JSON list of C-alpha atoms in Angstrom, two decimals:
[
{"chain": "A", "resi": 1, "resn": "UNK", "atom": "CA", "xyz": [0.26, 5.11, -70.01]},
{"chain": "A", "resi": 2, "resn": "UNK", "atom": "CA", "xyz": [-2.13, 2.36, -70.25]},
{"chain": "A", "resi": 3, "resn": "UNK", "atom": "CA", "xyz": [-4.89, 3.33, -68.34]},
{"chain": "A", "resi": 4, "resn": "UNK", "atom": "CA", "xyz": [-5.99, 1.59, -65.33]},
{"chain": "A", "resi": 5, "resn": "UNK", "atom": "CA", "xyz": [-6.87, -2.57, -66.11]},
{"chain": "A", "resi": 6, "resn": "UNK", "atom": "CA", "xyz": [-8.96, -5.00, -64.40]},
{"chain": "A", "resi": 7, "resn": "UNK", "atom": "CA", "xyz": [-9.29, -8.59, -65.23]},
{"chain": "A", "resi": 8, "resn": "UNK", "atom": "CA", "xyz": [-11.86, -10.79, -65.49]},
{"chain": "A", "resi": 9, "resn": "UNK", "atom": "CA", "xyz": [-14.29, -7.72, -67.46]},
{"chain": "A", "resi": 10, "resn": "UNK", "atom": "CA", "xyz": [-16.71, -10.32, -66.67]},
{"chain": "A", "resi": 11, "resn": "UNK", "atom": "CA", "xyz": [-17.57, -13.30, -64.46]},
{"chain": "A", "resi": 12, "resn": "UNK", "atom": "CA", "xyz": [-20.28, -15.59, -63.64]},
{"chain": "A", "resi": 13, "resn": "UNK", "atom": "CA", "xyz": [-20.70, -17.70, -60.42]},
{"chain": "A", "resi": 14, "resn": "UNK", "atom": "CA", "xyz": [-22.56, -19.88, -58.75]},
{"chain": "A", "resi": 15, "resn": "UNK", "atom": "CA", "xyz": [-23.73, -18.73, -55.48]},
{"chain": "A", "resi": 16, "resn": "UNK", "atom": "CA", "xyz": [-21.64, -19.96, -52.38]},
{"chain": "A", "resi": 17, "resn": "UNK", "atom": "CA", "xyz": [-18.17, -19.61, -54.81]},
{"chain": "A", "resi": 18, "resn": "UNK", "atom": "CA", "xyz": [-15.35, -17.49, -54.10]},
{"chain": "A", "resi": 19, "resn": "UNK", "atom": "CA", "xyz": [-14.42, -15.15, -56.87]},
{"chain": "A", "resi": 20, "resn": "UNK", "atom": "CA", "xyz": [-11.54, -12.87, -57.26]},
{"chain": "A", "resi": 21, "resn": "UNK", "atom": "CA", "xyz": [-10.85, -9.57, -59.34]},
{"chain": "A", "resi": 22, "resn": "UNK", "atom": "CA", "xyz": [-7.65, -7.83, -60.38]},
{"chain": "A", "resi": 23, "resn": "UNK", "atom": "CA", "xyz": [-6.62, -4.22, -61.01]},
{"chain": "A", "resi": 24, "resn": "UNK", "atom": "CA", "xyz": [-3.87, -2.88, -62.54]},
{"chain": "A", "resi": 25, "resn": "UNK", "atom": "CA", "xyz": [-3.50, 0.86, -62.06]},
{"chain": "A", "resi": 26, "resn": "UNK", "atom": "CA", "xyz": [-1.83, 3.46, -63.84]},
{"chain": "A", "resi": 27, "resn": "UNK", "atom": "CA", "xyz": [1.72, 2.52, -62.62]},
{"chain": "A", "resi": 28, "resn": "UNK", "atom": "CA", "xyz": [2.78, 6.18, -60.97]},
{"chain": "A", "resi": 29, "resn": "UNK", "atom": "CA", "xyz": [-0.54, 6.30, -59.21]},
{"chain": "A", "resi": 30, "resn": "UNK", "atom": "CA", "xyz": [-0.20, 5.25, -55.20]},
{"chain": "A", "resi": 31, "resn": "UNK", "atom": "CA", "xyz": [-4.09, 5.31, -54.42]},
{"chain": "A", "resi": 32, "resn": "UNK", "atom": "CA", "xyz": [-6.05, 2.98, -55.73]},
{"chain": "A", "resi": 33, "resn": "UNK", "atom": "CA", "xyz": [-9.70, 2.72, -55.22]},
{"chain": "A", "resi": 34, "resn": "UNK", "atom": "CA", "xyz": [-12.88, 0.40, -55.16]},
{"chain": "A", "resi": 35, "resn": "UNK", "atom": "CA", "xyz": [-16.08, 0.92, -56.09]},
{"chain": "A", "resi": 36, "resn": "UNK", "atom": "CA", "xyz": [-19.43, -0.80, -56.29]},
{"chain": "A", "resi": 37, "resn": "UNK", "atom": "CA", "xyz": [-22.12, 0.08, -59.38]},
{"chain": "A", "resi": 38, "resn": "UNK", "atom": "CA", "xyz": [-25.17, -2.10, -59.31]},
{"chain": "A", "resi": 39, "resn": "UNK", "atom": "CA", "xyz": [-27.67, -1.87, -61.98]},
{"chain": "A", "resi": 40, "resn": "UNK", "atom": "CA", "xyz": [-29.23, 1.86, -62.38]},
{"chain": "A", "resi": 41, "resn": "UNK", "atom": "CA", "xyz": [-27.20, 3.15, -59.70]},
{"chain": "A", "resi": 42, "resn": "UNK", "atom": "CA", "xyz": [-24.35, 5.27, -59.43]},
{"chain": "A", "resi": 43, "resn": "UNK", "atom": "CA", "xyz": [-21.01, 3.61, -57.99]},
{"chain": "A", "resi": 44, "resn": "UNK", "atom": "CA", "xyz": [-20.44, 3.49, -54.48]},
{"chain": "A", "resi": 45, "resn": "UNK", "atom": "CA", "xyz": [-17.58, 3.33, -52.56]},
{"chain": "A", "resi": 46, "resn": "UNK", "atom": "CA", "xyz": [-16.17, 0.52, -50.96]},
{"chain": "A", "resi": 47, "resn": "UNK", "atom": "CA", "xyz": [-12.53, 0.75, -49.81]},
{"chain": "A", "resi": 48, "resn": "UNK", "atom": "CA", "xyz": [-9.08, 2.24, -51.19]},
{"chain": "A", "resi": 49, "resn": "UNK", "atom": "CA", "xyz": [-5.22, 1.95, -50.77]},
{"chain": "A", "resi": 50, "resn": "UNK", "atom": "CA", "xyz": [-2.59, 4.43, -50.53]},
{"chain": "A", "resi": 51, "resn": "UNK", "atom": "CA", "xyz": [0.43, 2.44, -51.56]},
{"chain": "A", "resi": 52, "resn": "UNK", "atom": "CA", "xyz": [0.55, -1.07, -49.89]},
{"chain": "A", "resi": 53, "resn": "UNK", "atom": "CA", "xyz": [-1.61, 0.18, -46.81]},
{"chain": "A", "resi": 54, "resn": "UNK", "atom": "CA", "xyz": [-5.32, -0.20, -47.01]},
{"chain": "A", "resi": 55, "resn": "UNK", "atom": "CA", "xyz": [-6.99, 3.29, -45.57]},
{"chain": "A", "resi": 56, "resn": "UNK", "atom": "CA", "xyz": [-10.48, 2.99, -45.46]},
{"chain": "A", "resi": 57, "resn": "UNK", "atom": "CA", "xyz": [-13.26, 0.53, -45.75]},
{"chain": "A", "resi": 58, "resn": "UNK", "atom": "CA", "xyz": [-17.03, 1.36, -46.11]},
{"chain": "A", "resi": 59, "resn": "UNK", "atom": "CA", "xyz": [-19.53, -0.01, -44.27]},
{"chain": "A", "resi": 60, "resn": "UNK", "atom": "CA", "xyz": [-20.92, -2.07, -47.75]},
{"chain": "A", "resi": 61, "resn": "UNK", "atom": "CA", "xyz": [-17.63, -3.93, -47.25]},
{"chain": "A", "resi": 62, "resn": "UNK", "atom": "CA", "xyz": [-19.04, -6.81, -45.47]},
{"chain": "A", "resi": 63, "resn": "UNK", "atom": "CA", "xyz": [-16.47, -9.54, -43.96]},
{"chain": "A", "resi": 64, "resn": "UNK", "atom": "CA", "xyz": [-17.19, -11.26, -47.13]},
{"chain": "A", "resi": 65, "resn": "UNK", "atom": "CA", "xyz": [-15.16, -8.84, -49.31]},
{"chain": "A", "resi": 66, "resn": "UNK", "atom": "CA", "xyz": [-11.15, -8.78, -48.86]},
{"chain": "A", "resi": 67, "resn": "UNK", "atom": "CA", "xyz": [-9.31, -6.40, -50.85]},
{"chain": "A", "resi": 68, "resn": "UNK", "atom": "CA", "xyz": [-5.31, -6.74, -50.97]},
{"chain": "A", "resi": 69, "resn": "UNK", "atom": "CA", "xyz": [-2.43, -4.34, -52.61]},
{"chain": "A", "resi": 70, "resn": "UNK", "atom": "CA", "xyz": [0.78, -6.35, -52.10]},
{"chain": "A", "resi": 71, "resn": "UNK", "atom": "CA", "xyz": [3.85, -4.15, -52.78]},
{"chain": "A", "resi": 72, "resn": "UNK", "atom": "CA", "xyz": [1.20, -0.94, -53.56]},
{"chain": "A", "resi": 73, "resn": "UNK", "atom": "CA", "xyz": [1.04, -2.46, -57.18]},
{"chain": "A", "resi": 74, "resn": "UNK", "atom": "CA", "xyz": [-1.89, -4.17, -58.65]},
{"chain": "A", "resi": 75, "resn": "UNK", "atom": "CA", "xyz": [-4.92, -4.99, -56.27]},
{"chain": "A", "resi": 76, "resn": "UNK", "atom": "CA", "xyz": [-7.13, -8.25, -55.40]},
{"chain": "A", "resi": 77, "resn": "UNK", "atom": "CA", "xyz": [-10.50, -7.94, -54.58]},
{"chain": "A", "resi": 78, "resn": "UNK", "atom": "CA", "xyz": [-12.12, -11.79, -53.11]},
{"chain": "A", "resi": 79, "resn": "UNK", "atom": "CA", "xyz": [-15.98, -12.11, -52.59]},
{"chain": "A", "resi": 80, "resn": "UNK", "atom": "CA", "xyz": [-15.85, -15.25, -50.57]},
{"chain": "A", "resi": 81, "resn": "UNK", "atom": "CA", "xyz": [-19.20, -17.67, -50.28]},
{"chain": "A", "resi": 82, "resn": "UNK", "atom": "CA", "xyz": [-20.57, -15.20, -52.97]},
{"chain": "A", "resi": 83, "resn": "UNK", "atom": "CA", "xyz": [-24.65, -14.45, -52.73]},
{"chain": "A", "resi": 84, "resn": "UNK", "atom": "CA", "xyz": [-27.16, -13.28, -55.29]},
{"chain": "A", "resi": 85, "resn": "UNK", "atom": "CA", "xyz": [-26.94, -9.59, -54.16]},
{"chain": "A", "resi": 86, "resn": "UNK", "atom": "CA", "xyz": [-23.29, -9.15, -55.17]},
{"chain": "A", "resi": 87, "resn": "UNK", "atom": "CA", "xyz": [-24.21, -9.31, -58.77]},
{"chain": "A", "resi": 88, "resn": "UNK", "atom": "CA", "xyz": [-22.92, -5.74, -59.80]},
{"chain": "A", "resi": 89, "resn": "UNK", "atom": "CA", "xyz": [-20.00, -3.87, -61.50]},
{"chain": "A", "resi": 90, "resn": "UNK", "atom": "CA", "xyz": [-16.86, -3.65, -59.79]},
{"chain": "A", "resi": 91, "resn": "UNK", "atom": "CA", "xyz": [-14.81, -0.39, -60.42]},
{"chain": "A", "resi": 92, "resn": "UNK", "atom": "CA", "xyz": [-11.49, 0.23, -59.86]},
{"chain": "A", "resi": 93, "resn": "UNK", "atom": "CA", "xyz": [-9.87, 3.83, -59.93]},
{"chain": "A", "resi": 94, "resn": "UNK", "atom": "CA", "xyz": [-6.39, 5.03, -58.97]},
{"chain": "A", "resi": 95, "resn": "UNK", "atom": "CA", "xyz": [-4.37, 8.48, -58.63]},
{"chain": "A", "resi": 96, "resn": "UNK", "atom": "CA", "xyz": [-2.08, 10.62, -57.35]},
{"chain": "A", "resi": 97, "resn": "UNK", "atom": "CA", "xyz": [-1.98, 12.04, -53.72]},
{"chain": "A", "resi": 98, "resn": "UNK", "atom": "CA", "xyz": [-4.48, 15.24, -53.41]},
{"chain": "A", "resi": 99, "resn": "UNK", "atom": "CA", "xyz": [-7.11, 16.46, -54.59]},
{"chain": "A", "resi": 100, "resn": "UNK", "atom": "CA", "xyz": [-6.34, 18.05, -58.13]},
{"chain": "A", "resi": 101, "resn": "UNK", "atom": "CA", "xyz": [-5.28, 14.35, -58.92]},
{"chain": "A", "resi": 102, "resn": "UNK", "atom": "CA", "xyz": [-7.94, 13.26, -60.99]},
{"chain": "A", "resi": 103, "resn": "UNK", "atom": "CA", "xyz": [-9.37, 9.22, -60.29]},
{"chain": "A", "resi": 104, "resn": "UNK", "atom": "CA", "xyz": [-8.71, 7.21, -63.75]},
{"chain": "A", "resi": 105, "resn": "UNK", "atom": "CA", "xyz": [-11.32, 4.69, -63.34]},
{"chain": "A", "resi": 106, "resn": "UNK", "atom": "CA", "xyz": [-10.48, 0.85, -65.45]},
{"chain": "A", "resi": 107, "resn": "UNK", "atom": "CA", "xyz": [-13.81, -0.46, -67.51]},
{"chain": "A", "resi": 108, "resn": "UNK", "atom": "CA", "xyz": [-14.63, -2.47, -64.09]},
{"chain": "A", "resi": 109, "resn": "UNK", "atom": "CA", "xyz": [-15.54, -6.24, -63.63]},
{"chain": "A", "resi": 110, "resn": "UNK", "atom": "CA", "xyz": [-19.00, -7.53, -64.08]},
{"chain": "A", "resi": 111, "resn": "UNK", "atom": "CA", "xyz": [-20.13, -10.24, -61.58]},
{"chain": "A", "resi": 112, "resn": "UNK", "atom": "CA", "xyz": [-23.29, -12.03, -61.96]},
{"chain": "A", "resi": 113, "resn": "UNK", "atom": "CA", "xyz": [-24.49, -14.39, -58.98]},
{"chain": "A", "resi": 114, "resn": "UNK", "atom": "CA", "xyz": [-26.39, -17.13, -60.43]},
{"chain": "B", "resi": 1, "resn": "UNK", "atom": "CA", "xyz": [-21.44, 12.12, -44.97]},
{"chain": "B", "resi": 2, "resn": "UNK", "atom": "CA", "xyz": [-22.64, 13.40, -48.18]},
{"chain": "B", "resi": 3, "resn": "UNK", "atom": "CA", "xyz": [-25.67, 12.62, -50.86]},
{"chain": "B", "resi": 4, "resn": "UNK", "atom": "CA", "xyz": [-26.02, 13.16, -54.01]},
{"chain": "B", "resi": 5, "resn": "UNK", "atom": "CA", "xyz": [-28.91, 13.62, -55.88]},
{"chain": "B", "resi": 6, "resn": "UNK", "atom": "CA", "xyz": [-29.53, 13.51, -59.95]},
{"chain": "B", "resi": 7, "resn": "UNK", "atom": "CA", "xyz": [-33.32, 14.73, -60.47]},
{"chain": "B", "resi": 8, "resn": "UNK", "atom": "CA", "xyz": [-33.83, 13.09, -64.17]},
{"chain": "B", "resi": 9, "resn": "UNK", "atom": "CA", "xyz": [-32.73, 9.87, -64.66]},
{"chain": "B", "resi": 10, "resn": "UNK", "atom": "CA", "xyz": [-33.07, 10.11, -68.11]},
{"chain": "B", "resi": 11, "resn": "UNK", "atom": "CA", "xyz": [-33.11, 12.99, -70.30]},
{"chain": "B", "resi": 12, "resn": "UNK", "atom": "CA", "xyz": [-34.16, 12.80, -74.20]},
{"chain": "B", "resi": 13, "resn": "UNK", "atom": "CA", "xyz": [-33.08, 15.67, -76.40]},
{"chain": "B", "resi": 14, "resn": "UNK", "atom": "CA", "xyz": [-32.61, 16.16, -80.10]},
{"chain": "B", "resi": 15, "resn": "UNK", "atom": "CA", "xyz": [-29.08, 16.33, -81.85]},
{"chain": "B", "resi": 16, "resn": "UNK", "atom": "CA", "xyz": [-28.16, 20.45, -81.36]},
{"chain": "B", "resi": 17, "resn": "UNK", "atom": "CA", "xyz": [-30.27, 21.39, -78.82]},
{"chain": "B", "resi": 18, "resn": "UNK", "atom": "CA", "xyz": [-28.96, 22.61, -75.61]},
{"chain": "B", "resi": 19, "resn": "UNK", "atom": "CA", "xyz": [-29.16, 20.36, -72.67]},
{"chain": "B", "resi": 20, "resn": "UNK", "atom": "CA", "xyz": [-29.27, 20.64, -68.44]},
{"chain": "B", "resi": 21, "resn": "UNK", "atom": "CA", "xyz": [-28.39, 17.92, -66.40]},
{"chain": "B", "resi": 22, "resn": "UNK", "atom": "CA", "xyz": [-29.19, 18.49, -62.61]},
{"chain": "B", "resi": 23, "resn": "UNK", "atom": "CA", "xyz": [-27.25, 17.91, -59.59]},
{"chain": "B", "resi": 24, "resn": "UNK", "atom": "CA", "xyz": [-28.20, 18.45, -56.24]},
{"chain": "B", "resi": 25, "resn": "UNK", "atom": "CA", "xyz": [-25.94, 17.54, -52.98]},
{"chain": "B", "resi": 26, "resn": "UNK", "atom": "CA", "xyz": [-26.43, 17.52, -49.06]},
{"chain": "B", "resi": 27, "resn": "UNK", "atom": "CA", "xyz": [-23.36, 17.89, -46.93]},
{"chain": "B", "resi": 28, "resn": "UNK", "atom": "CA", "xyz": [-22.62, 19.12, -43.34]},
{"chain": "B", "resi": 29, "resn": "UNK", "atom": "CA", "xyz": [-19.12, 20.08, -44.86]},
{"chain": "B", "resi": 30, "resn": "UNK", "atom": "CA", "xyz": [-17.90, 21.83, -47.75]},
{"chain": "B", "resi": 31, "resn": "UNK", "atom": "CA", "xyz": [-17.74, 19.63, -50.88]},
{"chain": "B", "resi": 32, "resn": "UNK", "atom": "CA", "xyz": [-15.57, 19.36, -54.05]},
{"chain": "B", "resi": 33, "resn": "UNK", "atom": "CA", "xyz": [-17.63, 18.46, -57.32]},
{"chain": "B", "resi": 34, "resn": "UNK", "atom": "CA", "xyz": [-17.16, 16.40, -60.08]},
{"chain": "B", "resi": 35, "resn": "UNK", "atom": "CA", "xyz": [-19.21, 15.25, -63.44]},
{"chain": "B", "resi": 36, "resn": "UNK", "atom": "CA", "xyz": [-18.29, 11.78, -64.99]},
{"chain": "B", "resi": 37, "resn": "UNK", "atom": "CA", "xyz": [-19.51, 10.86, -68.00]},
{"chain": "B", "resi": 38, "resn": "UNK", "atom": "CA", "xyz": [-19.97, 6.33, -68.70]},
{"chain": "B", "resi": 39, "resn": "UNK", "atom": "CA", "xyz": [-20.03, 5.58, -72.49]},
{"chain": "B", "resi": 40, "resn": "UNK", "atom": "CA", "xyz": [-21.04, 1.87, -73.03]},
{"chain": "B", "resi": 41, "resn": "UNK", "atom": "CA", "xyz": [-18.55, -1.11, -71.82]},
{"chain": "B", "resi": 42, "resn": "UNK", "atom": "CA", "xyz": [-16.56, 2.23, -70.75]},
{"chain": "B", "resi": 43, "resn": "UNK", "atom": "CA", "xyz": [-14.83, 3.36, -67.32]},
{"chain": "B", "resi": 44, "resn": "UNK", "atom": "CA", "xyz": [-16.08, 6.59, -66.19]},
{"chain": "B", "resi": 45, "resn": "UNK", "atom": "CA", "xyz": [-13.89, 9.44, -67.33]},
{"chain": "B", "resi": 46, "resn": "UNK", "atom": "CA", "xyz": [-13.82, 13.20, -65.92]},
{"chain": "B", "resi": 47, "resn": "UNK", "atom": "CA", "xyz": [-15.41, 15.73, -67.60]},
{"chain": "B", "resi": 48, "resn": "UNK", "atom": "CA", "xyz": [-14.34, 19.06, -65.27]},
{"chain": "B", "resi": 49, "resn": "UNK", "atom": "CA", "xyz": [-14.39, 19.53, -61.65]},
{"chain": "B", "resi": 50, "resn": "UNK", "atom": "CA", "xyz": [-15.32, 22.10, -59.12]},
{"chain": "B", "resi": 51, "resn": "UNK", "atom": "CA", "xyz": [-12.25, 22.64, -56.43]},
{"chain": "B", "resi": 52, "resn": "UNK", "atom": "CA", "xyz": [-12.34, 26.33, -56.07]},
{"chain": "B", "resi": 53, "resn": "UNK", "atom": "CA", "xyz": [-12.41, 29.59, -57.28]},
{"chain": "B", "resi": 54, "resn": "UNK", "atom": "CA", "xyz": [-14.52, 30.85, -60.52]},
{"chain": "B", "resi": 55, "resn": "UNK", "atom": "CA", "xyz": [-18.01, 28.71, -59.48]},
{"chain": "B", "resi": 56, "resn": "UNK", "atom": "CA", "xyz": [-17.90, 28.36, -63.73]},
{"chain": "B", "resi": 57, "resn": "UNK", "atom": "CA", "xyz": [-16.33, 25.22, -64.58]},
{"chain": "B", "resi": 58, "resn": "UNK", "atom": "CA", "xyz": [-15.34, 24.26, -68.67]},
{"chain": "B", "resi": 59, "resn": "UNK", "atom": "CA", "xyz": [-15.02, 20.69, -69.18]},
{"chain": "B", "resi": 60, "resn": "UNK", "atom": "CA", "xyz": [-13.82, 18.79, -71.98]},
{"chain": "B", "resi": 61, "resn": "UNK", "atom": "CA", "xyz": [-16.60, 18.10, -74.88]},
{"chain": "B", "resi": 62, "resn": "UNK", "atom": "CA", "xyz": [-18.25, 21.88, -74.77]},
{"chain": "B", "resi": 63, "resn": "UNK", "atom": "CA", "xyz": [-19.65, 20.86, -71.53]},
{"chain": "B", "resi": 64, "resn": "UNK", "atom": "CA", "xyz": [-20.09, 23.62, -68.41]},
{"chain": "B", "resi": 65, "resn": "UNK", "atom": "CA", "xyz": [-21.63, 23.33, -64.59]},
{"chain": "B", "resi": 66, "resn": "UNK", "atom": "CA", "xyz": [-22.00, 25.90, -62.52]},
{"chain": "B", "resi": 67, "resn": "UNK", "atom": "CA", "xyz": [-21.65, 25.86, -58.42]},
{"chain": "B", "resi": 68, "resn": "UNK", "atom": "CA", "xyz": [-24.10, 27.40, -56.67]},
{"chain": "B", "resi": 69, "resn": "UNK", "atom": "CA", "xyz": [-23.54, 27.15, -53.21]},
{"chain": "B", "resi": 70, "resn": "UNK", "atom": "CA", "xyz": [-27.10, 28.61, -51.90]},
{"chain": "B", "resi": 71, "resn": "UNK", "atom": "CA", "xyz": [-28.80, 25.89, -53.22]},
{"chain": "B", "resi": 72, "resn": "UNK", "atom": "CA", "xyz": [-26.30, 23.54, -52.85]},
{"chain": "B", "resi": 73, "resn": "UNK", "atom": "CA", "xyz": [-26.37, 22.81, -56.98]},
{"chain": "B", "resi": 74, "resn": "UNK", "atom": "CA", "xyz": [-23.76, 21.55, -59.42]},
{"chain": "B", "resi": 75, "resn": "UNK", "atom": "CA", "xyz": [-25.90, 21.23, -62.54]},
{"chain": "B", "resi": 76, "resn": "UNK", "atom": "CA", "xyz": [-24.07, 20.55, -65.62]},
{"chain": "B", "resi": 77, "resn": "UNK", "atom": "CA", "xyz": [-24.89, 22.35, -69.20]},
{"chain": "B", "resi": 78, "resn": "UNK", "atom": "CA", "xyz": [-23.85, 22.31, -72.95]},
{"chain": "B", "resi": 79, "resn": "UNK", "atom": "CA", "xyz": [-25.29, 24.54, -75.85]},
{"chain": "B", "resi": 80, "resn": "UNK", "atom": "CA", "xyz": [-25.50, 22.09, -78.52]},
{"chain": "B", "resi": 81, "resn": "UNK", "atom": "CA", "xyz": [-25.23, 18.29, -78.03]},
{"chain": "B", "resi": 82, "resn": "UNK", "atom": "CA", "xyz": [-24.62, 15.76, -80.72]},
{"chain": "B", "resi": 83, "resn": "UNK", "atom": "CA", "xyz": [-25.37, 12.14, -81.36]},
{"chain": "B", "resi": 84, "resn": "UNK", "atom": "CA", "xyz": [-22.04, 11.38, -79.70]},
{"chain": "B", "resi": 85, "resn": "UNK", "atom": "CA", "xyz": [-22.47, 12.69, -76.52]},
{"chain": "B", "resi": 86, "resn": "UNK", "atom": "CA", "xyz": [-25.53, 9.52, -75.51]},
{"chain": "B", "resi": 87, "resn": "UNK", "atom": "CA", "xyz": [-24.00, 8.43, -72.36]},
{"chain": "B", "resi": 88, "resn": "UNK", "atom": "CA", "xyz": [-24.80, 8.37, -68.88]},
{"chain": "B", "resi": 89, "resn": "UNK", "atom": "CA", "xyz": [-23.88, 11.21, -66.55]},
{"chain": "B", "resi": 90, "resn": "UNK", "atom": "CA", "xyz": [-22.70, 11.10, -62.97]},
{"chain": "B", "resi": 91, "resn": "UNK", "atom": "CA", "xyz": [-22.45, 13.96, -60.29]},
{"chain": "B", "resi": 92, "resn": "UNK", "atom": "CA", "xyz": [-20.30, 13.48, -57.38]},
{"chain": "B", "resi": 93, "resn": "UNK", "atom": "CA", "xyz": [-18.79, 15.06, -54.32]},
{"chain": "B", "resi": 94, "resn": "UNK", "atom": "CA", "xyz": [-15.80, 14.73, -51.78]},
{"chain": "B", "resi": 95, "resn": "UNK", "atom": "CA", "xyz": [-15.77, 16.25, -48.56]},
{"chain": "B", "resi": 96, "resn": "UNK", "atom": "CA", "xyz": [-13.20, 18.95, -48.26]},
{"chain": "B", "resi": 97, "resn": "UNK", "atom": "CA", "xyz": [-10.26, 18.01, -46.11]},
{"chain": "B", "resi": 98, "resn": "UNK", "atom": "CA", "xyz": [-11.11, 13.98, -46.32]},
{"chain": "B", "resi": 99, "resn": "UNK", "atom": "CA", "xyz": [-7.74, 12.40, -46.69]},
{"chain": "B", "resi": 100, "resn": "UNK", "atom": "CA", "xyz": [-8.69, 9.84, -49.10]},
{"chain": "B", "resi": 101, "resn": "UNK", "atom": "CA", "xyz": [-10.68, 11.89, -51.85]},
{"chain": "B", "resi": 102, "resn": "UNK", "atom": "CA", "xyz": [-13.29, 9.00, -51.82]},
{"chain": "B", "resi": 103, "resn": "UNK", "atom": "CA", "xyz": [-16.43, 10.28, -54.52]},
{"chain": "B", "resi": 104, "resn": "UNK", "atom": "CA", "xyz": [-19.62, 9.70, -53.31]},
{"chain": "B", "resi": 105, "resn": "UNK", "atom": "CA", "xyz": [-22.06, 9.29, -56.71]},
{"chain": "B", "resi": 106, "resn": "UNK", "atom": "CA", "xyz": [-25.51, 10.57, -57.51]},
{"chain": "B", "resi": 107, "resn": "UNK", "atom": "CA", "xyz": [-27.43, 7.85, -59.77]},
{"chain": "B", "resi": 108, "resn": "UNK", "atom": "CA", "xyz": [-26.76, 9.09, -62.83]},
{"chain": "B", "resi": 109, "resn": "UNK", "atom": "CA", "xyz": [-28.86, 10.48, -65.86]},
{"chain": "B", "resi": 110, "resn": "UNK", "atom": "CA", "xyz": [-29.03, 9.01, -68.77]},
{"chain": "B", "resi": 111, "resn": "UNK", "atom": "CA", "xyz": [-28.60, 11.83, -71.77]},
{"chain": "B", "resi": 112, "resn": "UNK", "atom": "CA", "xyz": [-30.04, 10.17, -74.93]},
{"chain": "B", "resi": 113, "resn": "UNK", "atom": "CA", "xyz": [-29.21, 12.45, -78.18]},
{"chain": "B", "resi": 114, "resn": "UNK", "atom": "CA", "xyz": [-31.71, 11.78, -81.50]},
{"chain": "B", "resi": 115, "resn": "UNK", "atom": "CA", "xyz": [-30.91, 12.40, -84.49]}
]
């Protein structure tokens, strides 16, 4: 067990650029989850997967944001025509099915919007 | 929906001295509780978690919270920190019966141990 992955741990863009983040989670786990973190603030949710289906998306999740989980694997996250105010940390968590099942959360992506 | 709210965002304390870190939460539902702990360039990682039963929870690391449901508290305890345990804290709840478990995050305190 590897713990849950995500690549790029940290990106900068130029505003208007499309950016895309990767999770791997643990590989037994069938939910996997996204967050949001910006700076002094706890993380906030913005959509999750159980398996290949995609459950639940916040409100936060504007029709900028795409999130896939092709063959309930790894994810994809896309900001598309990125703006300043999506500078933040990007979490991703997965786990089991229930509540006991804890959320292993990976060391999350940091986008800055320049 | 839920809120969660973490009175002191940052919380100074010398190395052995016991430490409180406060939790409040609003909810029209009942609520499952969590504390996370974020060490630097870190994921967030469980600490213990309130489900149900004994409103006493033992995490890992000598840490403690206790439920209290009358004042709708979750505050989170340990007798004697240590240097090691500088890291920010975050409460969090999930509504009871939601299908996806999504946590919904105070803003964290910030527990800075001196030497």
């Amino acid at each position: 067990d590897t713990g849950v992955s995500q690549d790029p741990r940290h990106k900068i863009t130029k505003r208007g650029q499309n950016v895309t983040f990767r999770c791997d989670p643990i590989s037994e786990h069938n939910r996997l989850y996204w967050y949001r973190q910006t700076l002094g603030q706890g993380p906030e949710f913005l959509t999750y997967f159980q398996n290949e289906a995609q459950l639940e998306k916040s409100r936060l999740l504007s029709d900028r944001f795409s999130a896939e989980r092709p063959k309930g694997s790894f994810s994809t996250l896309e900001i598309q025509r990125t703006e300043q105010g999506d500078s933040a940390m990007y979490l991703c968590a997965s786990s089991g099915t229930g509540i006991s099942y804890e959320q292993y959360f990976g060391p999350g992506t940091r986008l800055t919007v320049t | 929906a839920q809120s969660v709210t973490q009175l002191d965002s940052q919380v100074p304390v010398f190395e052995e001295a016991p430490v409180e870190l406060r939790c409040n939460y609003s909810s029209s539902v009942s609520v499952y509780l969590f504390w996370y702990v974020q060490y630097p360039n870190q994921g967030l990682q469980l600490l213990l978690k309130y489900l149900s039963g004994s409103t006493l929870v033992k995490g890992i690391n000598g840490f403690e919270a206790e439920f209290n449901k009358s004042q709708t508290s979750f505050h989170l305890r340990k007798p004697s920190v240590h240097i090691s345990d500088t890291a920010e804290y975050f409460c969090a709840v999930s509504a009871v019966g939601n299908a996806g478990n999504m946590l919904t995050f105070g803003g964290g305190t910030r527990l800075m141990v001196k030497p």
